[in-house]
Coordinates of C-alpha atoms and ligand atoms in Angstrom, one line a residue:
X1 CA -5.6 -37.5 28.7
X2 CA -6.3 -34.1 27.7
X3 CA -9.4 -32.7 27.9
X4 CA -10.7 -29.9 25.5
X5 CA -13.2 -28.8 28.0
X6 CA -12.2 -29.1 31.5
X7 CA -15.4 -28.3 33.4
X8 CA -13.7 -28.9 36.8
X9 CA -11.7 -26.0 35.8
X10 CA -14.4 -23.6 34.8
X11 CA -12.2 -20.5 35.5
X12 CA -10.3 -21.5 32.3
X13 CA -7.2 -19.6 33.4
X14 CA -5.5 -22.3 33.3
X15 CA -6.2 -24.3 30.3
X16 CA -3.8 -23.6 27.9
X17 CA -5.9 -26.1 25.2
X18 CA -8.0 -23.9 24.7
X19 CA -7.9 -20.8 27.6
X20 CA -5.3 -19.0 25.1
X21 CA -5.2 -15.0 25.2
X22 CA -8.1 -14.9 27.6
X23 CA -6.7 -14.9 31.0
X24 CA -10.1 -14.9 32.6
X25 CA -11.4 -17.7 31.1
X26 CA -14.9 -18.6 30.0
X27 CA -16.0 -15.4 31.1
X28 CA -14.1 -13.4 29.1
X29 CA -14.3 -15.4 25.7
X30 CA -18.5 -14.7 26.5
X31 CA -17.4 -11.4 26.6
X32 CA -16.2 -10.9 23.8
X33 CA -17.7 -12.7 21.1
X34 CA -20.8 -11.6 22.7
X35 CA -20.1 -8.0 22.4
X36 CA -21.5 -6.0 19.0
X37 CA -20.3 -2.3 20.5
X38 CA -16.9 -2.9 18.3
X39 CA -19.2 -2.4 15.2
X40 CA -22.5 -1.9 16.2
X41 CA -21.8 1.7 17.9
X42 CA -21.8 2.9 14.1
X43 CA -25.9 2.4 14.4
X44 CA -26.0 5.2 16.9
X45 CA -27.8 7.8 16.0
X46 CA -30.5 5.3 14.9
X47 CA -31.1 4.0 18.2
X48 CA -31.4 7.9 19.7
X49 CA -34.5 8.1 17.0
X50 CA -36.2 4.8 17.7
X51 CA -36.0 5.5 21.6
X52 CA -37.2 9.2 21.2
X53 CA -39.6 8.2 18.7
X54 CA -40.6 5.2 20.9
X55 CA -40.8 7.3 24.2
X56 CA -42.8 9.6 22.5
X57 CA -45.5 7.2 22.0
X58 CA -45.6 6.2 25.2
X59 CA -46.1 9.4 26.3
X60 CA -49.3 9.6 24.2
X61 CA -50.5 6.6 24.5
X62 CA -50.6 7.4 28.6
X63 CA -48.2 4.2 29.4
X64 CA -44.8 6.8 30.7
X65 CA -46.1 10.0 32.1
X66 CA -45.1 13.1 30.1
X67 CA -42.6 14.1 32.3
X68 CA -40.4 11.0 32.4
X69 CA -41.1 11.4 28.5
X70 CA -39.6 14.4 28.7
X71 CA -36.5 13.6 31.1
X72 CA -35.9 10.6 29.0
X73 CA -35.9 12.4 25.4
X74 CA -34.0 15.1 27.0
X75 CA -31.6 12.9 28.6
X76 CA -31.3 10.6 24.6
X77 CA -30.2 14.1 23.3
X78 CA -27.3 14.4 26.0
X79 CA -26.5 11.1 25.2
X80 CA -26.3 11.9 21.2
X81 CA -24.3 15.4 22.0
X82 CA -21.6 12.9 23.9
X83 CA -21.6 10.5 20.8
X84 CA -21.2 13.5 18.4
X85 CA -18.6 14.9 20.8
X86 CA -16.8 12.1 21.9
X87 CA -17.6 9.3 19.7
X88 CA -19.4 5.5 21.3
X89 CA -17.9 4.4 24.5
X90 CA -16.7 0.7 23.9
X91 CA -17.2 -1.2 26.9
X92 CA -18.2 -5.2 26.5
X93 CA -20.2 -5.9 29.6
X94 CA -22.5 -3.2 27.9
X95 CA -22.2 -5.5 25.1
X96 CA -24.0 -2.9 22.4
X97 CA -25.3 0.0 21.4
X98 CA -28.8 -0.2 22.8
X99 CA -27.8 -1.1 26.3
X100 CA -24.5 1.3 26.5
X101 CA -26.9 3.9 25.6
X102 CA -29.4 3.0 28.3
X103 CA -26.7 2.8 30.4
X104 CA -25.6 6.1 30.1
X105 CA -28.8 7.8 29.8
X106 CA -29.3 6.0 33.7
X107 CA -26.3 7.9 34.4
X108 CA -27.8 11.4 33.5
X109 CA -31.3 11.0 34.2
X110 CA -31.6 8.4 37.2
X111 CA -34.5 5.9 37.7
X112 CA -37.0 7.6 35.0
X113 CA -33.9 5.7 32.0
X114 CA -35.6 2.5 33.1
X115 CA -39.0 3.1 31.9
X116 CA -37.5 3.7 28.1
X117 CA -37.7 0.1 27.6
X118 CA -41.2 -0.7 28.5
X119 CA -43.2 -2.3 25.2
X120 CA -40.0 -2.4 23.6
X121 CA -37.4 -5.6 23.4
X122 CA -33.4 -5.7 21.8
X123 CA -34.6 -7.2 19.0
X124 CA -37.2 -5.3 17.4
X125 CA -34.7 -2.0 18.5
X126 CA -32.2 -3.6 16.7
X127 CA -34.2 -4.6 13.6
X128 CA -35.5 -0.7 13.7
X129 CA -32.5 0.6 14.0
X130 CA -30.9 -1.3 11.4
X131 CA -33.2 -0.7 8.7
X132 CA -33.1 3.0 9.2
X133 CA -29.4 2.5 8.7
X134 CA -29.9 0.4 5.5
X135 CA -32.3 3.0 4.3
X136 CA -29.9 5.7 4.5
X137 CA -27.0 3.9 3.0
X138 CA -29.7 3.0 -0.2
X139 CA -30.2 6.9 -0.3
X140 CA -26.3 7.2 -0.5
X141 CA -26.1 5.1 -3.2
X142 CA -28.1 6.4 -5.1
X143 CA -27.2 9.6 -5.0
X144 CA -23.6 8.4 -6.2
X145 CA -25.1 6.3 -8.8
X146 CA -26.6 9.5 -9.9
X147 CA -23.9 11.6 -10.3
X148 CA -22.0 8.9 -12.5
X149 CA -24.8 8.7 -14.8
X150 CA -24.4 12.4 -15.1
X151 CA -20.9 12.2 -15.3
X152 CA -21.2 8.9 -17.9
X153 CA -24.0 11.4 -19.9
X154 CA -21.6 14.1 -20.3
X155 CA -19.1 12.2 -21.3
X156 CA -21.2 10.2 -23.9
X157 CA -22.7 13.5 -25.1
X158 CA -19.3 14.6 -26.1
X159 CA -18.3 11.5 -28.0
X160 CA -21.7 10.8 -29.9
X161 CA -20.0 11.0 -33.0
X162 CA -16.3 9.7 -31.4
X163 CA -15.8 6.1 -33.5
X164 CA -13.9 2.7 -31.7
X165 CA -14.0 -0.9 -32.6
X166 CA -16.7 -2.7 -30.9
X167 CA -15.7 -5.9 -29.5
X168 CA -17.7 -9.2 -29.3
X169 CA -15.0 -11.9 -27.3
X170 CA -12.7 -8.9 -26.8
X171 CA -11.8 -9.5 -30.7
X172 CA -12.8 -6.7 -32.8
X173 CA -16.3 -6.8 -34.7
X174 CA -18.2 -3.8 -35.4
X175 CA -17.4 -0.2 -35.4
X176 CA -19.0 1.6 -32.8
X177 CA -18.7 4.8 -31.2
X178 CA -17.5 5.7 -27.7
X179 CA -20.8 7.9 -26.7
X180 CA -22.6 4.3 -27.5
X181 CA -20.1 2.2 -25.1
X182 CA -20.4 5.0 -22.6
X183 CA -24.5 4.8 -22.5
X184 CA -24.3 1.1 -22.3
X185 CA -23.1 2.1 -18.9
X186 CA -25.6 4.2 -17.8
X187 CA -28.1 1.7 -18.6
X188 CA -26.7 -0.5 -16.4
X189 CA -26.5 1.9 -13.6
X190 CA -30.3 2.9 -14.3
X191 CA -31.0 -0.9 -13.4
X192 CA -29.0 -0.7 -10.7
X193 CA -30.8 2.4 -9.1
X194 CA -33.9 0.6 -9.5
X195 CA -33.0 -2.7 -7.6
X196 CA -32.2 0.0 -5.0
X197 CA -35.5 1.6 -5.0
X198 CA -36.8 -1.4 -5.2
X199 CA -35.2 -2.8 -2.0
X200 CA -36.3 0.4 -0.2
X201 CA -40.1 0.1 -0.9
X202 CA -40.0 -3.1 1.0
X203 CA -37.9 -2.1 3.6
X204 CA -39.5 0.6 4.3
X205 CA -41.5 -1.0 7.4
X206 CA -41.3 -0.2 10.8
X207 CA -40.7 -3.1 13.1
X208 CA -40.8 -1.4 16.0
X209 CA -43.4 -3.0 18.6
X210 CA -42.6 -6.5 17.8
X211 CA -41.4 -6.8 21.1
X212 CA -39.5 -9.2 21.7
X213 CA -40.9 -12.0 19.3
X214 CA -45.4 -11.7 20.2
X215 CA -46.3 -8.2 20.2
X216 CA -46.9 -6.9 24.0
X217 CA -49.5 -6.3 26.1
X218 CA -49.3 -2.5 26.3
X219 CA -51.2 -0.4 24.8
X220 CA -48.9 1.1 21.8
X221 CA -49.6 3.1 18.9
X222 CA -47.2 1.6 16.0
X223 CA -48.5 3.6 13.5
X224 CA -47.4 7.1 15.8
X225 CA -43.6 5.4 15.9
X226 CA -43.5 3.9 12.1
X227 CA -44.5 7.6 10.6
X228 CA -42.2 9.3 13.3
X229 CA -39.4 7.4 12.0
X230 CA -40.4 7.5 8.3
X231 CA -41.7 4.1 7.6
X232 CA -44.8 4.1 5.3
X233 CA -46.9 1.3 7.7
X234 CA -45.4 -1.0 10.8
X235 CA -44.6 -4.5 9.9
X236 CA -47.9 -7.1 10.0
X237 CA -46.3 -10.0 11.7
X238 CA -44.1 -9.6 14.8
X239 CA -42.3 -13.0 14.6
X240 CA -41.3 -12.3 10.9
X241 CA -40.4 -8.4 12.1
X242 CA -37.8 -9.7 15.0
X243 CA -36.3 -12.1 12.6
X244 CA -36.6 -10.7 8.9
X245 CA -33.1 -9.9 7.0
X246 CA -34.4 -9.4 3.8
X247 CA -34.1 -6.0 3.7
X248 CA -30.8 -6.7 4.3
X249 CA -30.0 -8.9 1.7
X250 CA -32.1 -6.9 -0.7
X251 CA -29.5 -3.9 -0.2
X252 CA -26.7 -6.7 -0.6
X253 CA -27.7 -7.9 -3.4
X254 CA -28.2 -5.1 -5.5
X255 CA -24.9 -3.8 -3.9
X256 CA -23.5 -6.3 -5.1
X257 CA -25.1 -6.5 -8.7
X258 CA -23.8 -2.9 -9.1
X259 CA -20.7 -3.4 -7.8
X260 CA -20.0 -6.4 -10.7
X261 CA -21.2 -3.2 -13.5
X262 CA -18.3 -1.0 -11.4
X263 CA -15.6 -4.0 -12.0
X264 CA -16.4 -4.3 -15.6
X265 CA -16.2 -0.7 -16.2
X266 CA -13.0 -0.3 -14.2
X267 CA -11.9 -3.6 -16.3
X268 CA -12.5 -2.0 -19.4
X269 CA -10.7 1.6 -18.0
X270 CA -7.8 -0.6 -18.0
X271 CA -7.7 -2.5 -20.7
X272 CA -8.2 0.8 -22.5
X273 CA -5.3 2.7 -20.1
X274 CA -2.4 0.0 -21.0
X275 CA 0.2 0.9 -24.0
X276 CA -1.1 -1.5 -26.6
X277 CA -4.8 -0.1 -26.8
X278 CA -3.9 3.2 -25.4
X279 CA -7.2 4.6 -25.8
X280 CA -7.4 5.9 -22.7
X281 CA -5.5 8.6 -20.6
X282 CA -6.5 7.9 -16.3
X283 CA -6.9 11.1 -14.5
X284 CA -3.5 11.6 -12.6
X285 CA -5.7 11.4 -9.4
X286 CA -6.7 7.7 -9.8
X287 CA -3.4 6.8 -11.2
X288 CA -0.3 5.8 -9.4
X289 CA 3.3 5.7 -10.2
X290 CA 6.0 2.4 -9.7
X291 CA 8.9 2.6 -7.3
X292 CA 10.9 1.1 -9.9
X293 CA 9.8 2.0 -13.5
X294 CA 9.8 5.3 -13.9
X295 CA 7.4 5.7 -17.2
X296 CA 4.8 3.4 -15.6
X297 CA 0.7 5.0 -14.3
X298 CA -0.7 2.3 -12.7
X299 CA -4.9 2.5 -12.8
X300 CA -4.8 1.5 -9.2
X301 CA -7.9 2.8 -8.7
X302 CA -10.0 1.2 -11.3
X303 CA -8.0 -2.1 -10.1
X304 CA -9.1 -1.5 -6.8
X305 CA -12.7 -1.2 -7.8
X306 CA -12.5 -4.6 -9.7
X307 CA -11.1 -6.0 -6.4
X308 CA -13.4 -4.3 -4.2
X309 CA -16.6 -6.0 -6.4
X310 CA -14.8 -9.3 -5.1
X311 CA -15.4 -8.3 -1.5
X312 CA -18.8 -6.8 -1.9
X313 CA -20.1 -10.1 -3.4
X314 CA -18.9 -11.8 -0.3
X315 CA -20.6 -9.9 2.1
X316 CA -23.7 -10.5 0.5
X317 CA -23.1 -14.6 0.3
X318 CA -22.2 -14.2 4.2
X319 CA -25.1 -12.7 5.6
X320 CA -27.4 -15.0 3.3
X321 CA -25.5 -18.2 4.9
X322 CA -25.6 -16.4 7.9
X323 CA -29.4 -16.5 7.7
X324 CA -29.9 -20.0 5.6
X325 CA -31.8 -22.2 8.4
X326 CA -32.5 -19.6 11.2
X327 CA -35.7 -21.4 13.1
X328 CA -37.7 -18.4 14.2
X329 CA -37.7 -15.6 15.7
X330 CA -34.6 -13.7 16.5
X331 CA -31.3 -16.1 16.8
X332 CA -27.8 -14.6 17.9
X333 CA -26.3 -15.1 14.9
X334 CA -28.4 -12.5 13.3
X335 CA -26.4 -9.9 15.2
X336 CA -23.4 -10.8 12.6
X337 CA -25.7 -9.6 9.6
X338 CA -24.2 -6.0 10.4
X339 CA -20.5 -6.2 9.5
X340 CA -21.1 -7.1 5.7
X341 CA -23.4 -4.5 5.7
X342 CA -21.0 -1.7 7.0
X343 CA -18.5 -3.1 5.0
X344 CA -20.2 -3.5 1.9
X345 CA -21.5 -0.3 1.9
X346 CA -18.0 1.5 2.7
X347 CA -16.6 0.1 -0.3
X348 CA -19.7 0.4 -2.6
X349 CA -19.5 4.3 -2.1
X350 CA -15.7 4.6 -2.3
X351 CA -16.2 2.2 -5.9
X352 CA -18.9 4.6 -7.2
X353 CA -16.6 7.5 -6.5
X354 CA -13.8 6.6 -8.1
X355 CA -15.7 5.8 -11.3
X356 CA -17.3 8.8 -11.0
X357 CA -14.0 10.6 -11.0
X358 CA -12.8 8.2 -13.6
X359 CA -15.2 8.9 -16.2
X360 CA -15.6 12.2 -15.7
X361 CA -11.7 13.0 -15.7
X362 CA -10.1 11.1 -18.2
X363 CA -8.7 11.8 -21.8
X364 CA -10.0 9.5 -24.4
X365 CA -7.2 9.2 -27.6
X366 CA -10.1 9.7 -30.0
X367 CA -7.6 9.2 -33.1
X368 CA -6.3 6.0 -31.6
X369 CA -9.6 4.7 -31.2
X370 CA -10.6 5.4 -34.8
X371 CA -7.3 3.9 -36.5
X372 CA -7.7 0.7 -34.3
X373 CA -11.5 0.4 -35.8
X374 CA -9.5 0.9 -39.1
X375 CA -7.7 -1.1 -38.7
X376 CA -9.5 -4.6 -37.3
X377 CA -11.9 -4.9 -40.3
X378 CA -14.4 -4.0 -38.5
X379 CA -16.5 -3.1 -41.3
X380 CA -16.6 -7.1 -43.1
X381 CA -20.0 -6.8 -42.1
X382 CA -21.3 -3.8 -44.0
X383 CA -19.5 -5.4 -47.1
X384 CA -21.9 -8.4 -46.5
X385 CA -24.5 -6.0 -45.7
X386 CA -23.7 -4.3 -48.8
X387 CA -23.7 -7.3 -51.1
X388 CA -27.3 -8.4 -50.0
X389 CA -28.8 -5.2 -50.5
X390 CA -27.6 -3.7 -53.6
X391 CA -26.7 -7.2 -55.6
X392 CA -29.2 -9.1 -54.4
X393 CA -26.8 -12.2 -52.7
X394 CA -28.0 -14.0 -49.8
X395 CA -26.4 -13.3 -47.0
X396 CA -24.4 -16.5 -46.4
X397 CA -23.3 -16.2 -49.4
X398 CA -22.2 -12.8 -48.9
X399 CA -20.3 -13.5 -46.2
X400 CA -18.3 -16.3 -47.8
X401 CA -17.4 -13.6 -50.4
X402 CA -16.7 -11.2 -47.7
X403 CA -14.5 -13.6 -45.9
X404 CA -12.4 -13.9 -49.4
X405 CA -12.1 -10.5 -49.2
X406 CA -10.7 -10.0 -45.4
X407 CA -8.4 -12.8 -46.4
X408 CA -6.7 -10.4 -49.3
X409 CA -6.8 -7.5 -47.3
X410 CA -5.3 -9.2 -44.5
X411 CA -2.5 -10.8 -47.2
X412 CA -1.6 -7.3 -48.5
X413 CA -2.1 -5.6 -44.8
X414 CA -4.3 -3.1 -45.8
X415 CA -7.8 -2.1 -44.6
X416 CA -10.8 -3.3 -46.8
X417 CA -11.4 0.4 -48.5
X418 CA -7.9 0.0 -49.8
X419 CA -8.1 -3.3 -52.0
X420 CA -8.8 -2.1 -55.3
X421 CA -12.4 -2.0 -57.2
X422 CA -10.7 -4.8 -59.5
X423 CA -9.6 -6.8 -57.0
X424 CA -12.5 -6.7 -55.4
X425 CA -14.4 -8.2 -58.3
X426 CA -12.1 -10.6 -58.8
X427 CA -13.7 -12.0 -56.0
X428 CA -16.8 -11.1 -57.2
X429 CA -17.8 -9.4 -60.1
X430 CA -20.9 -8.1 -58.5
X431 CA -19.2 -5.7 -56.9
X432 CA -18.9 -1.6 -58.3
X433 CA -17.4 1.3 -56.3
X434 CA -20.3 2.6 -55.1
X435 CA -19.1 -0.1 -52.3
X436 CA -16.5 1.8 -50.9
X437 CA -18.9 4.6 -49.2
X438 CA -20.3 1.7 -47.5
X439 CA -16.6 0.2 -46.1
X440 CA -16.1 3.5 -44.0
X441 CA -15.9 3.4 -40.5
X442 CA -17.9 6.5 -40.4
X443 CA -20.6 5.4 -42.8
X444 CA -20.6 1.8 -40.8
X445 CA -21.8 3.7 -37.9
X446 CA -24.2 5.8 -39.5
X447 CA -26.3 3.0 -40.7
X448 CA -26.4 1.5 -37.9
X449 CA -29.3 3.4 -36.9
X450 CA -32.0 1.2 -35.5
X451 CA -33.8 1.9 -32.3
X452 CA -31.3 1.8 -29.5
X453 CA -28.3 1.2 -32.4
X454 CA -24.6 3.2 -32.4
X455 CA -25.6 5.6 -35.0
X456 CA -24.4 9.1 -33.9
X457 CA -27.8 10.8 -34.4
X458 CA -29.0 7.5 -32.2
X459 CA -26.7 8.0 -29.5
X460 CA -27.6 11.7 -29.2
X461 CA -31.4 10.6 -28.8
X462 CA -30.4 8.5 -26.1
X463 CA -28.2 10.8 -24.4
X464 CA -31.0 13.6 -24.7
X465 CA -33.7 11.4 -23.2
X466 CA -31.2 11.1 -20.5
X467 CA -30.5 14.1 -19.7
X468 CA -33.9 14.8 -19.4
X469 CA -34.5 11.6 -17.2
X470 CA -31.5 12.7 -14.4
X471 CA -33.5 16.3 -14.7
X472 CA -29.7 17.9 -16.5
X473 CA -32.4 19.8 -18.8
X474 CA -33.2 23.3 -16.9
Ligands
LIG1 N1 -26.8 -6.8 19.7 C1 -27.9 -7.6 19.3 C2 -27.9 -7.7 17.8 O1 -27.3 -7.0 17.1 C3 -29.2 -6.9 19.7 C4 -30.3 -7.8 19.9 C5 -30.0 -8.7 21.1 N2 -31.2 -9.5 21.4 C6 -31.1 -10.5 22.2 N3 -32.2 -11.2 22.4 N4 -30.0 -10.8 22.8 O2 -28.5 -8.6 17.2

């Protein structure tokens, strides 16, 4: 009978069950899904601060002498000008970044490399380290978020006045104008940056000094490592320090949040980019062409970004199963909440990009976007609106009446300003011309001019607050 593991046989190198690709056996499967270098070298220059920052303290604090300080910080900034040089050695007995960097620090500096790790464990290093990574990735983003608010601003600025159909079930409903769309965006985004600051705040704690789960027995100083680092206070609980995610997930989260606003943008870029709408024109950049038909642009690009949110949502449901059910403190499995970070945060700053360059680069068909609010009787409801207010009909009623009307226009195939005054009051003869000025798509608009409503001289409020929000006022 086969056995799936043959513990007589603990080489393994010749157990074809289960043995496989790893000629060494056990050993080597250990090996490798043990080893986090493959991904975890990108943490690098992290782990250079939290050691020099960390030796630096123990320096101070009278626990390294000043000297072996000095040879070890020394010796870190070797290490780094190799990394920078070179790139992060991969070798899986070293198993990660914090121990292939001790390692090669031993090499340079000799004995005084093993005092670095005094007061100091893997696991609050690597929960340091990581949340100065996080914290520089949330910077990223918002500073890409930023600049496509600016670019959506500009663009909204522009077309204040620029009229479209509105859509409510993707079906035409009220006239709107394209600056108004465009800001709806930029709302968004502002909610965005501010999960992101919000996630910052809180991961802005410096676990470094945790140990390994309970604190040590050494003297330290965590408030000289958590302002040397940038953290506004150390953590308060060292089993929650080693162990904690959150910040993690916080980042995920809101990646992921944002990257669903990205998608539905880029949806609508398409919808907008294909023949039938043709209200918008891609930037050639973003577009491709088809091996086979010649006349086709593809918005690649914006597909891509609608894909992408796919992938960025995952990432953040895989580190929060990851974590579902940890006992504490620190668990191995925690070491795999860094790969949907990395790649969750690749893709988040290549999707705000291309939007960026989206928005700011493409051609909207103004006139296109006008005749197809024209044309979708988009303005049924300021005939309604028009029959409560000056004849005095309440409003179900009016829209009955208005839905007589629709049906005639739609019969003839005209727009609703091109039925006749007397047809019109044959459907009810409460109606005079002075309806017509209200059946525009321009005068539609312009009523609509409520607090935070489509009117043009609306939309120009908002985009001036704006401005003066993302400081684009000198
Ligand atoms: N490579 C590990 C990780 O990323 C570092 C912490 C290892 N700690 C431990 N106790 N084995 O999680």
């Amino acid at each position: 009978m086969a056995s799936v593991s043959n513990e007589r046989d603990n080489t393994g190198s010749s157990n074809q069950m289960w043995g496989g690709r790893f000629a060494d056996g056990p050993s080597a499967i250990m090996r490798e899904i043990n080893a986090s270098i493959p991904f975890d070298k990108a943490l690098w220059r992290q782990d250079i601060a939290g050691s020099k920052a960390h030796v630096a303290m123990l320096a101070q604090q009278g626990i390294v002498t000043a000297e072996d300080a000095a040879t070890i910080s020394d010796g870190l900034d070797a290490v780094a000008a190799e990394y920078e040089a070179d790139g992060v050695p991969e070798d899986w007995d070293l198993e990660d970044i914090h121990m292939t960097t001790e390692s090669r620090l031993a090499q340079i500096v000799g004995p005084a490399a093993g005092r670095l790790h005094t007061a100091r464990s893997r696991n609050d290093q690597v929960a340091t380290d990581f949340r100065l990574w996080v914290r520089e990735a949330i910077d990223q983003a918002d500073a890409g978020l930023l600049a496509l608010q600016q670019a959506l601003v500009t663009r909204a600025g522009e077309h204040a006045g620029s009229i479209m159909p509105g859509f409510t079930h993707l079906q035409t409903a009220q006239p709107v104008t394209l600056g108004h769309h465009l800001m709806a965006y930029y709302e968004m985004i502002r909610r965005d940056r501010s999960r992101f600051a919000d996630a910052r705040a809180r991961l802005n704690e410096s676990p470094l000094g945790s140990a390994a789960l309970a604190g040590t027995g050494f003297p330290i100083d965590r408030e000289m490592t958590s302002k040397a680092l940038g953290f506004d206070r150390p953590t308060a609980n060292s089993l929650d320090a080693v162990s904690d995610r959150d910040f993690a997930l916080d980042y995920l989260m809101a990646a992921a949040q944002c990257s669903l606003h990205l998608s539905r943008l880029a949806e609508e870029m398409i919808i907008w980019a294909s023949q039938p709408y043709g209200f918008v024109r891609m930037p050639d950049a973003l577009s491709t062409g088809s091996s086979i038909m010649p006349q086709k642009k593809n918005p690649d690009a914006a597909e891509l970004v609608r894909g992408h949110s796919g992938r960025i949502v995952g990432c953040a449901t895989a580190l929060m199963v990851t974590m579902k059910g940890l006992p504490l403190a620190y668990s191995k499995d925690m070491q795999d909440d860094k790969p949907p970070v990395f790649e969750a945060a690749s893709l988040l700053a290549l999707s705000i990009a291309a939007m960026t360059g989206m928005v700011a680069d493409a051609t909207f068909n103004t006139d296109r976007m006008r005749q197809a609010a024209e044309l979708g009787y988009a303005t049924a409801t300021d005939l309604a609106d028009w029959l409560v207010r000056e004849a005095d009909i309440p409003f179900r009623e009016a829209h009955h009446i208005t839905g007589a009307a629709v049906k005639l226009a739609e019969a003839q195939g005209v727009a609703l300003d091109q039925l006749s005054l007397a047809e019109l009051q044959q459907i009810d003869s409460r109606i005079d011309d002075r309806v017509f000025a209200a059946l525009s798509v321009d005068a539609s608009v312009a009523s609509r001019a409520s607090y935070g409503g489509t009117a043009p001289e609306r939309v120009r409020q908002q985009v001036a607050a704006a401005r003066m929000a993302l400081g684009m006022e000198e």
